[in-house]
Short mmCIF file of C-alpha atoms and ligand atoms in Angstrom, two decimals:
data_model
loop_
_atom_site.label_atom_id
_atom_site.label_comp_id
_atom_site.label_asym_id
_atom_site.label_seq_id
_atom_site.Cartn_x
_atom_site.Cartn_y
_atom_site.Cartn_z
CA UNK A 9 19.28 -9.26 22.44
CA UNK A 10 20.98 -5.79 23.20
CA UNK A 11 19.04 -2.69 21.61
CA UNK A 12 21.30 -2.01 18.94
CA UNK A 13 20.63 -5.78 17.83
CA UNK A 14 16.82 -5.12 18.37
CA UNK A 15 16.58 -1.73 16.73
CA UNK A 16 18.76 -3.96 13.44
CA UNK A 17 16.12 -6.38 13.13
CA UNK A 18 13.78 -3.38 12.54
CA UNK A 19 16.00 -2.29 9.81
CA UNK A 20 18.40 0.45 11.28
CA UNK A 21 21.20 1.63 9.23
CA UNK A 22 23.72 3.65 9.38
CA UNK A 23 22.12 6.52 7.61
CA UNK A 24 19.62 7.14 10.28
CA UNK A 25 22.21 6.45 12.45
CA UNK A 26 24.21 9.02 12.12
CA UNK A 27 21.39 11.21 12.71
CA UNK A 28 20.20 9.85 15.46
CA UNK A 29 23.65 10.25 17.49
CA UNK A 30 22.72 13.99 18.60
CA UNK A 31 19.73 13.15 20.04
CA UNK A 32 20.87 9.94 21.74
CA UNK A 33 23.08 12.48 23.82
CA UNK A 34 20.11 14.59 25.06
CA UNK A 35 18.12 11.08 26.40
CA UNK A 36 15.96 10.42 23.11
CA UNK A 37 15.55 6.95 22.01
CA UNK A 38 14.51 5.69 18.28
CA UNK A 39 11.95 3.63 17.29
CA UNK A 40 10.37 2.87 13.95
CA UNK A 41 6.62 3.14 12.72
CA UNK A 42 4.61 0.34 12.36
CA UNK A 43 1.41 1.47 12.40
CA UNK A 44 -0.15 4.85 11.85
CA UNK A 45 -3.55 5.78 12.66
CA UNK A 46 -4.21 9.51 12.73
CA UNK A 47 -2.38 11.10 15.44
CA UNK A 48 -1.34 7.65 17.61
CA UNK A 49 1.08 5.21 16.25
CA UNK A 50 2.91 2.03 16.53
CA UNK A 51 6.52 1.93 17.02
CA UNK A 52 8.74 -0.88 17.48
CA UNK A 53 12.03 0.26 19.70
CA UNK A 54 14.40 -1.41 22.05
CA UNK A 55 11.77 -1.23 25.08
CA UNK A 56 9.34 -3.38 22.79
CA UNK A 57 6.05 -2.13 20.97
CA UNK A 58 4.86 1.26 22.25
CA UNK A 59 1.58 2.84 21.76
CA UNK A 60 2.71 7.23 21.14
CA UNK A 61 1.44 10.38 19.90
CA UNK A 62 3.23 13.15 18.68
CA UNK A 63 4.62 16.05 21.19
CA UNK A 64 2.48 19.46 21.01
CA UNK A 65 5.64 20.70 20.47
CA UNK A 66 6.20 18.70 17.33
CA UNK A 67 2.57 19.34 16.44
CA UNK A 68 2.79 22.98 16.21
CA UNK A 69 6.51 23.15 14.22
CA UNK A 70 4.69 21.01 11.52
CA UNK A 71 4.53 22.39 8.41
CA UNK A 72 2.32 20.56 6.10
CA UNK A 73 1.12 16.47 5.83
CA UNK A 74 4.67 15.11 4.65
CA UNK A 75 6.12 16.09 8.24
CA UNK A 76 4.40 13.90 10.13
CA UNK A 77 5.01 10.67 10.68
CA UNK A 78 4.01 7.68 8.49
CA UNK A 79 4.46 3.62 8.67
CA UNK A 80 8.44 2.98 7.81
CA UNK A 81 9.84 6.22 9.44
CA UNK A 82 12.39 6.28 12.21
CA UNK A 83 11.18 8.81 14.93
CA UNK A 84 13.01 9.90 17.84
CA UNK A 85 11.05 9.99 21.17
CA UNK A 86 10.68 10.00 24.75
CA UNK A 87 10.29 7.03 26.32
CA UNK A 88 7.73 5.79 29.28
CA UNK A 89 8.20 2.48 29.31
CA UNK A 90 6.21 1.30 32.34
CA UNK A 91 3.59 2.81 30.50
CA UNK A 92 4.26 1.12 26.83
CA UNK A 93 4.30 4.35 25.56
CA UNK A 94 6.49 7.29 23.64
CA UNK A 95 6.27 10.50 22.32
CA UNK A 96 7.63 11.34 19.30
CA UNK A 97 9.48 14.33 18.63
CA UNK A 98 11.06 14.08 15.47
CA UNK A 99 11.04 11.96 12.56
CA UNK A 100 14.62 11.61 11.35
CA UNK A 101 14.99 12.00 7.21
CA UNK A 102 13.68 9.26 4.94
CA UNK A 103 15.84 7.53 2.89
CA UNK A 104 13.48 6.80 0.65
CA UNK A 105 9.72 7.55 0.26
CA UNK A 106 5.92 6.98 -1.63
CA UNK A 107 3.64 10.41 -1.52
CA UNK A 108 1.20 11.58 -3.57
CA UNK A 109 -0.30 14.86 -4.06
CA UNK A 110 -3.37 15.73 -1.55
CA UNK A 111 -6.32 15.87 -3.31
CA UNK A 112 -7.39 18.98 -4.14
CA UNK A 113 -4.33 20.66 -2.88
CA UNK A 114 -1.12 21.92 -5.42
CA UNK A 115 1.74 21.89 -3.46
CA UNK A 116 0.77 19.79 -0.28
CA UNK A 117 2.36 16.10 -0.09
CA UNK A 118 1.31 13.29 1.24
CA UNK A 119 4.00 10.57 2.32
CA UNK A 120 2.82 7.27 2.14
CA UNK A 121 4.99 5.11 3.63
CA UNK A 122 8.96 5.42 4.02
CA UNK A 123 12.16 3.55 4.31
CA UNK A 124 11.11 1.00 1.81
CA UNK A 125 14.46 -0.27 0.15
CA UNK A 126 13.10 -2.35 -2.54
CA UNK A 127 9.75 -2.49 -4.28
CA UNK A 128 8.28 -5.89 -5.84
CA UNK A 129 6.28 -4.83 -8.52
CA UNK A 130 4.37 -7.91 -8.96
CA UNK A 131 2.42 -9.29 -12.05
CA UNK A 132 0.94 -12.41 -12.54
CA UNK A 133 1.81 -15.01 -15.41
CA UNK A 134 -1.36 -16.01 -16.21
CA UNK A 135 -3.44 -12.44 -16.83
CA UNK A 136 -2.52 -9.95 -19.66
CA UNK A 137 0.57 -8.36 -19.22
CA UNK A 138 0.04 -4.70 -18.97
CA UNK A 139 3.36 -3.23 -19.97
CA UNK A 140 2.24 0.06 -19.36
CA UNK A 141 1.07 -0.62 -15.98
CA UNK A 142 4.73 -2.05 -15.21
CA UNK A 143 6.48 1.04 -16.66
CA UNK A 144 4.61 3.40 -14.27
CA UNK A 145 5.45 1.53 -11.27
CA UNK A 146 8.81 1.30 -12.58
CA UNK A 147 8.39 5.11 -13.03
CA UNK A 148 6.89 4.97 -9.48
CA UNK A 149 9.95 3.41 -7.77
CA UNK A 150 12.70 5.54 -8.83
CA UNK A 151 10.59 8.72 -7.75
CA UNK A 152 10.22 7.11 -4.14
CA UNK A 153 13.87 6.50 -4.65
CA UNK A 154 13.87 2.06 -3.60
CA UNK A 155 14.63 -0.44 -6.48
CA UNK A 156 12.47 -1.61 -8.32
CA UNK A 157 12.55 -5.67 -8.84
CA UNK A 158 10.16 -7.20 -10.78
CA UNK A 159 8.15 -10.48 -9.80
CA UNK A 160 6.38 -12.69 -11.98
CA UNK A 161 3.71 -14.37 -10.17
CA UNK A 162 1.97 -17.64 -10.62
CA UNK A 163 4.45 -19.59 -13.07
CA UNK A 164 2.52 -22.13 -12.40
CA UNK A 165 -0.17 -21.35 -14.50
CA UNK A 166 2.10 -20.30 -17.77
CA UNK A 167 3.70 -22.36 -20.24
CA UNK A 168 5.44 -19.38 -21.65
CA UNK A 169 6.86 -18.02 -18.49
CA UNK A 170 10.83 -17.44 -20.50
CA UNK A 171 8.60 -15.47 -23.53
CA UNK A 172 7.02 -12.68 -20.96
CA UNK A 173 9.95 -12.35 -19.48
CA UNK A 174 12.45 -11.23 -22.16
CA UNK A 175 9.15 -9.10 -23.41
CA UNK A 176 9.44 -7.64 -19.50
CA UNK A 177 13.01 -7.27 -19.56
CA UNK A 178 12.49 -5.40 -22.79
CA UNK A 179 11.43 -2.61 -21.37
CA UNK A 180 12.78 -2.62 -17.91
CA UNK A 181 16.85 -2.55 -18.81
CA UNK A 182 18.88 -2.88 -16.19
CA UNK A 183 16.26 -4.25 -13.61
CA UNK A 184 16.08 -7.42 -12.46
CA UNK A 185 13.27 -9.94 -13.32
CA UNK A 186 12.16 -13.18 -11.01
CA UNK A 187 9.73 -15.86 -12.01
CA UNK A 188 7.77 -17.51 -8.70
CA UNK A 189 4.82 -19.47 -7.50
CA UNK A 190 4.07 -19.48 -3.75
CA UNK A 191 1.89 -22.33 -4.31
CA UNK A 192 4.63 -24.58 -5.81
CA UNK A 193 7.34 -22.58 -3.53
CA UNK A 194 9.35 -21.91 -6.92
CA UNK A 195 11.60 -19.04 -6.91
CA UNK A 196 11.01 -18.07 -3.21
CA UNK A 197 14.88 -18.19 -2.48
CA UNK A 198 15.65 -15.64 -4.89
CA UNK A 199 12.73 -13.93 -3.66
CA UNK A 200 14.12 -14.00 0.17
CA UNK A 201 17.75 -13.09 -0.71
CA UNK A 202 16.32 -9.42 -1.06
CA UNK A 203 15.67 -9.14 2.54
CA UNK A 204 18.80 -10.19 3.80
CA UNK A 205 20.54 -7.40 6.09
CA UNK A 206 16.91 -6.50 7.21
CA UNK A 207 15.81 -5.20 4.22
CA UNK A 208 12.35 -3.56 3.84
CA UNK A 209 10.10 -4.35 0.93
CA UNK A 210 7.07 -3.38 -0.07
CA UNK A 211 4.93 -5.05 -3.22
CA UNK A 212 2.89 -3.25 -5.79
CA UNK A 213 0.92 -5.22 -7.80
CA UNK A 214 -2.95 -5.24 -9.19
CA UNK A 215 -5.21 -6.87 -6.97
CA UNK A 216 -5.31 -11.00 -7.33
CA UNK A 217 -1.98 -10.88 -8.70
CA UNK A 218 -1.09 -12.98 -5.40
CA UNK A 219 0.94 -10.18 -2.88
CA UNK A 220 -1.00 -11.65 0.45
CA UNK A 221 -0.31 -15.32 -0.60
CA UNK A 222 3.47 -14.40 -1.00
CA UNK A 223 3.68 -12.40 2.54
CA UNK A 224 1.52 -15.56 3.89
CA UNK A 225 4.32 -17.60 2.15
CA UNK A 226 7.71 -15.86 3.24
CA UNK A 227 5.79 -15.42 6.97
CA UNK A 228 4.97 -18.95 7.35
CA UNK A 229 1.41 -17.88 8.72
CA UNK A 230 -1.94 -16.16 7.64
CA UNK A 231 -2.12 -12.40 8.24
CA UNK A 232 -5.34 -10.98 9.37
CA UNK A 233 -7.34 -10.01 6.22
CA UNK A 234 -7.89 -6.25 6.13
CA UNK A 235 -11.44 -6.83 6.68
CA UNK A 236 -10.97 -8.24 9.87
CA UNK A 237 -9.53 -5.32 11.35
CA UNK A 238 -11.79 -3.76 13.46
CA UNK A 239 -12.26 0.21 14.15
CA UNK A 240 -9.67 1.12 16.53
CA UNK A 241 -10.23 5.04 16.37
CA UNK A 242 -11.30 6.26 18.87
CA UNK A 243 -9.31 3.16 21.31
CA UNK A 244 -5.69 4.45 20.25
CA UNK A 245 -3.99 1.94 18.58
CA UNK A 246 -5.73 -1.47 19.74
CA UNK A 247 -3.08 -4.17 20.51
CA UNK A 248 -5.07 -6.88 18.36
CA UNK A 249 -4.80 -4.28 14.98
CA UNK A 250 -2.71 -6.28 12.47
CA UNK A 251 0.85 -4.33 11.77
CA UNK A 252 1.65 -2.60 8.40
CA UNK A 253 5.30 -2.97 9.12
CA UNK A 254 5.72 -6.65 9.19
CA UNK A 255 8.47 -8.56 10.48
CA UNK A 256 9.96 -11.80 8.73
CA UNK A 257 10.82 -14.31 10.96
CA UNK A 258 14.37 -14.99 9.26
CA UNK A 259 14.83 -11.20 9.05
CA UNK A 260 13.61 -8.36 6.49
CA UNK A 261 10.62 -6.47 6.93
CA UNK A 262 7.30 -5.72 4.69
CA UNK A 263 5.38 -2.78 4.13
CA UNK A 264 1.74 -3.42 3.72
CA UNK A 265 -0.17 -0.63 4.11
CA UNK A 266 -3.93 0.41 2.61
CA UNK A 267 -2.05 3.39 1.18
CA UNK A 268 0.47 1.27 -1.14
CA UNK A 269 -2.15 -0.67 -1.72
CA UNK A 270 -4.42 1.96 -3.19
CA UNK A 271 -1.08 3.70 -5.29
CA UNK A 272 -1.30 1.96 -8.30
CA UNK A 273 -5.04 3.03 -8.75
CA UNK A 274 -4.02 6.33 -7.92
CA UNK A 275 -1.29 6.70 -10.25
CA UNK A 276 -3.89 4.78 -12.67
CA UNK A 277 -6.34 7.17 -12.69
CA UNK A 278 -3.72 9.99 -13.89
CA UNK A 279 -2.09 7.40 -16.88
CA UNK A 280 -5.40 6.10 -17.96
CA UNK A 281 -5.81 8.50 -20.38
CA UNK A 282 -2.72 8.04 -21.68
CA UNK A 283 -2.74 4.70 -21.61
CA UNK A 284 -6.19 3.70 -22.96
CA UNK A 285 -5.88 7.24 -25.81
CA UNK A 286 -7.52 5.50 -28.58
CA UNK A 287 -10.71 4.30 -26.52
CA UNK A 288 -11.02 7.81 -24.79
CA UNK A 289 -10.93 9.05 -28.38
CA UNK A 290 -13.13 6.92 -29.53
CA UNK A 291 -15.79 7.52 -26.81
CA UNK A 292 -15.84 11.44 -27.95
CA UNK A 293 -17.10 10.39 -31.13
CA UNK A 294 -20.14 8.69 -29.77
CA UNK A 295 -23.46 9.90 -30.73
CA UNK A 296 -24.47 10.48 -27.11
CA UNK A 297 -22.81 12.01 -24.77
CA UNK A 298 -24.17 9.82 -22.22
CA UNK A 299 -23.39 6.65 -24.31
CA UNK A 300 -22.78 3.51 -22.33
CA UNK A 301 -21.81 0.94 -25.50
CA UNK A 302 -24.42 -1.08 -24.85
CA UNK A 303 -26.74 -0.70 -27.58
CA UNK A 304 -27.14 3.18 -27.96
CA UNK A 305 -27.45 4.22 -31.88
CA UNK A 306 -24.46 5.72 -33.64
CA UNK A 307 -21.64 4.22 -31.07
CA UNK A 308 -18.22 4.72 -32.11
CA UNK A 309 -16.88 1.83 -29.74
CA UNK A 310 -19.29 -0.94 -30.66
CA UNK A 311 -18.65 0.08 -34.16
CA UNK A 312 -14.75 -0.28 -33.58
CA UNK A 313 -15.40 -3.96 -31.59
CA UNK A 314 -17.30 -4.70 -34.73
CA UNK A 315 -14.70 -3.61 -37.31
CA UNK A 316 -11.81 -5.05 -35.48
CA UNK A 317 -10.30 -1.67 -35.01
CA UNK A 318 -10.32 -2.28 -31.09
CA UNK A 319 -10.03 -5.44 -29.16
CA UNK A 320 -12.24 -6.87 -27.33
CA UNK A 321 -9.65 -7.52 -24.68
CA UNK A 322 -8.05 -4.46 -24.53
CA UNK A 323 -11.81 -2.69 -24.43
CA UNK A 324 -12.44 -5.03 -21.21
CA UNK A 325 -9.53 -3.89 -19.43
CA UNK A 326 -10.09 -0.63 -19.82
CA UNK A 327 -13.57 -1.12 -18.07
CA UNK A 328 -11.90 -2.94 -15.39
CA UNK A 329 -9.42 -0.67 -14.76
CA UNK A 330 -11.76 1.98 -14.81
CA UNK A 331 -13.95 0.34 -12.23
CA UNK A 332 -10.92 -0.40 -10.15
CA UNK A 333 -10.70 3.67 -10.17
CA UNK A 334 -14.14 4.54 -9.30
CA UNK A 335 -13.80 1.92 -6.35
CA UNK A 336 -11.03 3.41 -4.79
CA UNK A 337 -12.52 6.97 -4.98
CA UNK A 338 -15.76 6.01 -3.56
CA UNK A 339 -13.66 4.39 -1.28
CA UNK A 340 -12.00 7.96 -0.40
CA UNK A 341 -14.84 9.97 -0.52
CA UNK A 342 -15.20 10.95 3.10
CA UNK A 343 -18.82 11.97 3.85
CA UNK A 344 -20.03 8.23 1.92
CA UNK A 345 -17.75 6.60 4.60
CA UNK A 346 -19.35 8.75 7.30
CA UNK A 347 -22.93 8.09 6.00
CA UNK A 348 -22.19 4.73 5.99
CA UNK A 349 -20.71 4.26 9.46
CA UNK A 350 -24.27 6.65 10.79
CA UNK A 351 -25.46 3.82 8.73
CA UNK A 352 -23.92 0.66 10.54
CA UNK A 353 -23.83 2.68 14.48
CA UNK A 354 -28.15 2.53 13.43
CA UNK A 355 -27.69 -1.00 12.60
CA UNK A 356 -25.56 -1.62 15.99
CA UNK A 357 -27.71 -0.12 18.04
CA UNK A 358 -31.22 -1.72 16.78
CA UNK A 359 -29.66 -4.82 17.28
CA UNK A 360 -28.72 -4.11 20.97
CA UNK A 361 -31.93 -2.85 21.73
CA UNK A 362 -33.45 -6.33 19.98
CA UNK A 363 -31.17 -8.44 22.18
CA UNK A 364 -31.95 -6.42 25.49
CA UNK A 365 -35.61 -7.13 24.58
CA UNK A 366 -34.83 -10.83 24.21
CA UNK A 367 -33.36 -10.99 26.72
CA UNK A 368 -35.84 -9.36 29.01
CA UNK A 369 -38.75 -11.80 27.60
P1 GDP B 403 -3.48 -10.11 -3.91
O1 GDP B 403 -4.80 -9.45 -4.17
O2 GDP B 403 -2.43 -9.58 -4.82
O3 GDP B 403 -3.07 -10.06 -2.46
O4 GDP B 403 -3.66 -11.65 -4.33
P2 GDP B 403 -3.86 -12.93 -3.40
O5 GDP B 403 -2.60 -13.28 -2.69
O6 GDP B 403 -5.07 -12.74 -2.57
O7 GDP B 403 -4.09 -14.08 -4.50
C1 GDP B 403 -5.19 -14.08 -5.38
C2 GDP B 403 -5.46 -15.50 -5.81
O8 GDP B 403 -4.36 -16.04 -6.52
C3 GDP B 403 -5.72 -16.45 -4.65
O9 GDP B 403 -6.77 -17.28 -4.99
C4 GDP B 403 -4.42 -17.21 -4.51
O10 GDP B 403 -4.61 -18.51 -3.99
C5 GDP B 403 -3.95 -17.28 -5.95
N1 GDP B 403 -2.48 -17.41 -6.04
C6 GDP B 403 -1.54 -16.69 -5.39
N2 GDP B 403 -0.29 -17.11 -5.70
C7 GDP B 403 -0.45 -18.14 -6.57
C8 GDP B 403 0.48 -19.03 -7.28
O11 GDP B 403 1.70 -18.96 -7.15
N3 GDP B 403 -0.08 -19.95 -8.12
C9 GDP B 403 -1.43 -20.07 -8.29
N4 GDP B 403 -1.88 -21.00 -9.12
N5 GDP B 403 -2.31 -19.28 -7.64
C10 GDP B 403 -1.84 -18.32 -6.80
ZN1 ZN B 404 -20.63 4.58 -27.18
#
């Protein structure tokens, strides 16, 4: 394999290409992201995998979050390649990219991931179908600038699969709409014809909707769960750490990141409101301010369940959804994380001492 071929399985293209060329005169190579922890990173290039950190002279042109580098980029570096390693010096324009705002910040933006061509925004046949939900991730895609191709997971657990789908089409004109199950392999060619010309995808979808079990599918192998990945922070980026930029075996790449995972709920917790208007307006007219609709006196949603004037499933997926929020922010609030990894380095460390005193007796 010659490099060019190499760097083409990771998906090069022409666009970064062309602004690579003045660099490759000055003795830079080009490499892409595929993982990012911090301030080391991943990169696939022509000399293999290479561990690299950013130069200090990169670090102190940076002007806010969205210049540094993030899984999908192409970066251009310095290469030591006895050592496996690279430092990056640029990150050469995105043709495409997921940020969100920083929290707690107005203007500062946070780039997700990058490169991704097209996004599967996948829902599964057998749950409600949440049109809203699709229409923001439709609205999601064309801000990040990749199509947006809509998979409908799990066909077969449906009888109606046709139905939803002229429902989805509907209100998606003009995008395209595939029906799969990666347990009965239906649909996967389709699927895999989006990859072709090393293509990189990345799926959106709520959680259980069946994203792992189609990258399992289309890798031929299990990926590490993200549990299983253990704390590589302080070790630089640890060989065994699963990658977020995955490569296909028949070509085309996948972006799975914790970030594009955690999007949707993002996004969620801005279009709640707007999605779910008549419960929030209905909770303003309980009694209590405090009211949990259990069995609290003078509440206005019990009293709509009763009535009929809200359904009881749309009422229960508004709760999930909502807990689905408040589990990715306690999930992002920093000092719980901290207190709980005080919390676990205690546990560690009792145990240690309890085998050392086993061991001794
Ligand atoms: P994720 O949270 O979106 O990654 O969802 P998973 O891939 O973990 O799938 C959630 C559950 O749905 C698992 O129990 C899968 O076995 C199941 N599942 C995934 N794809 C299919 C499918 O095509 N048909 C059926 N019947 N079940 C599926
Ligand atoms: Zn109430």
């Amino acid at each position: 394999m010659n490099s060019t071929n190499s760097l083409n399985s990771f998906g090069y293209h022409p666009f970064f290409e062309s602004y690579f060329n003045e660099y490759a005169e000055q003795g830079y190579s080009v490499g892409r992201v595929a993982i990012e922890n911090k301030t080391n990173y991943l990169l696939y290039s022509e000399f293999g995998e290479l561990t690299a950190e950013i130069s200090g002279k990169m670090f102190y042109n940076i002007d806010g979050k969205a210049d540094f580098p993030v899984v999908g980029d192409w970066v251009v570096f310095r290469a030591i390649p006895e050592e496996k390693k690279a430092i990056i010096e640029y990150v050469l324009p995105r043709r495409s990219k997921f940020s969100r705002k920083v929290p707690g910040s107005k203007t500062d933006e946070q780039v997700i991931a990058s490169n991704i061509d097209v996004l599967f925004i996948m829902t599964s046949l057998n749950a409600d179908l949440n049109l809203r939900r699709i229409e923001r991730y439709l609205t999601l895609a064309w801000d990040s600038e990749s199509e947006p191709v809509i998979i409908l997971s799990k066909s077969d657990l449906c009888d109606i699969t046709d139905e939803l789908k002229t429902e989805i089409e509907n209100i998606a004109p003009g995008v395209h709409v595939h029906i799969i199950s990666s347990i009965k392999q239906q649909g996967l060619d389709t699927v895999k014809k989006y990859f072709e010309g090393n293509k990189t995808i990345a799926i959106v979808g709520s959680s259980g909707v069946g994203k792992s079990t189609l990258i399992n599918t289309l890798l031929g192998y299990e990926r590490l769960k993200v549990n299983d990945i253990m704390d590589y922070k302080d070790k630089g980026v640890h060989t065994t750490v699963r990658r977020e930029l995955i490569i296909l075996p028949n070509g085309g790449l996948i972006i799975d990141t914790p970030g594009m995972r955690e999007l949707q709920m993002w996004e969620g917790s801005d279009g709640i409101g707007a999605t779910f208007e008549d419960i929030e307006e209905l909770i303003k007219k309980c009694k209590f301010k405090d009211c949990k609709h259990e069995s609290e006196p003078g509440c206005a949603v019990n009293e709509a369940l009763e009535n009929g004037t809200l359904e009881e499933d749309r009422y229960y997926s508004y709760l999930k959804l909502k807990r689905e929020i408040g589990y990715f922010e306690r999930k992002h609030n920093q000092k719980a994380i901290n207190a709980e990894k005080k919390r676990w380095k205690k546990i560690h460390m009792q145990a240690k001492e309890h085998m050392k005193f086993k061991g001794r007796s």
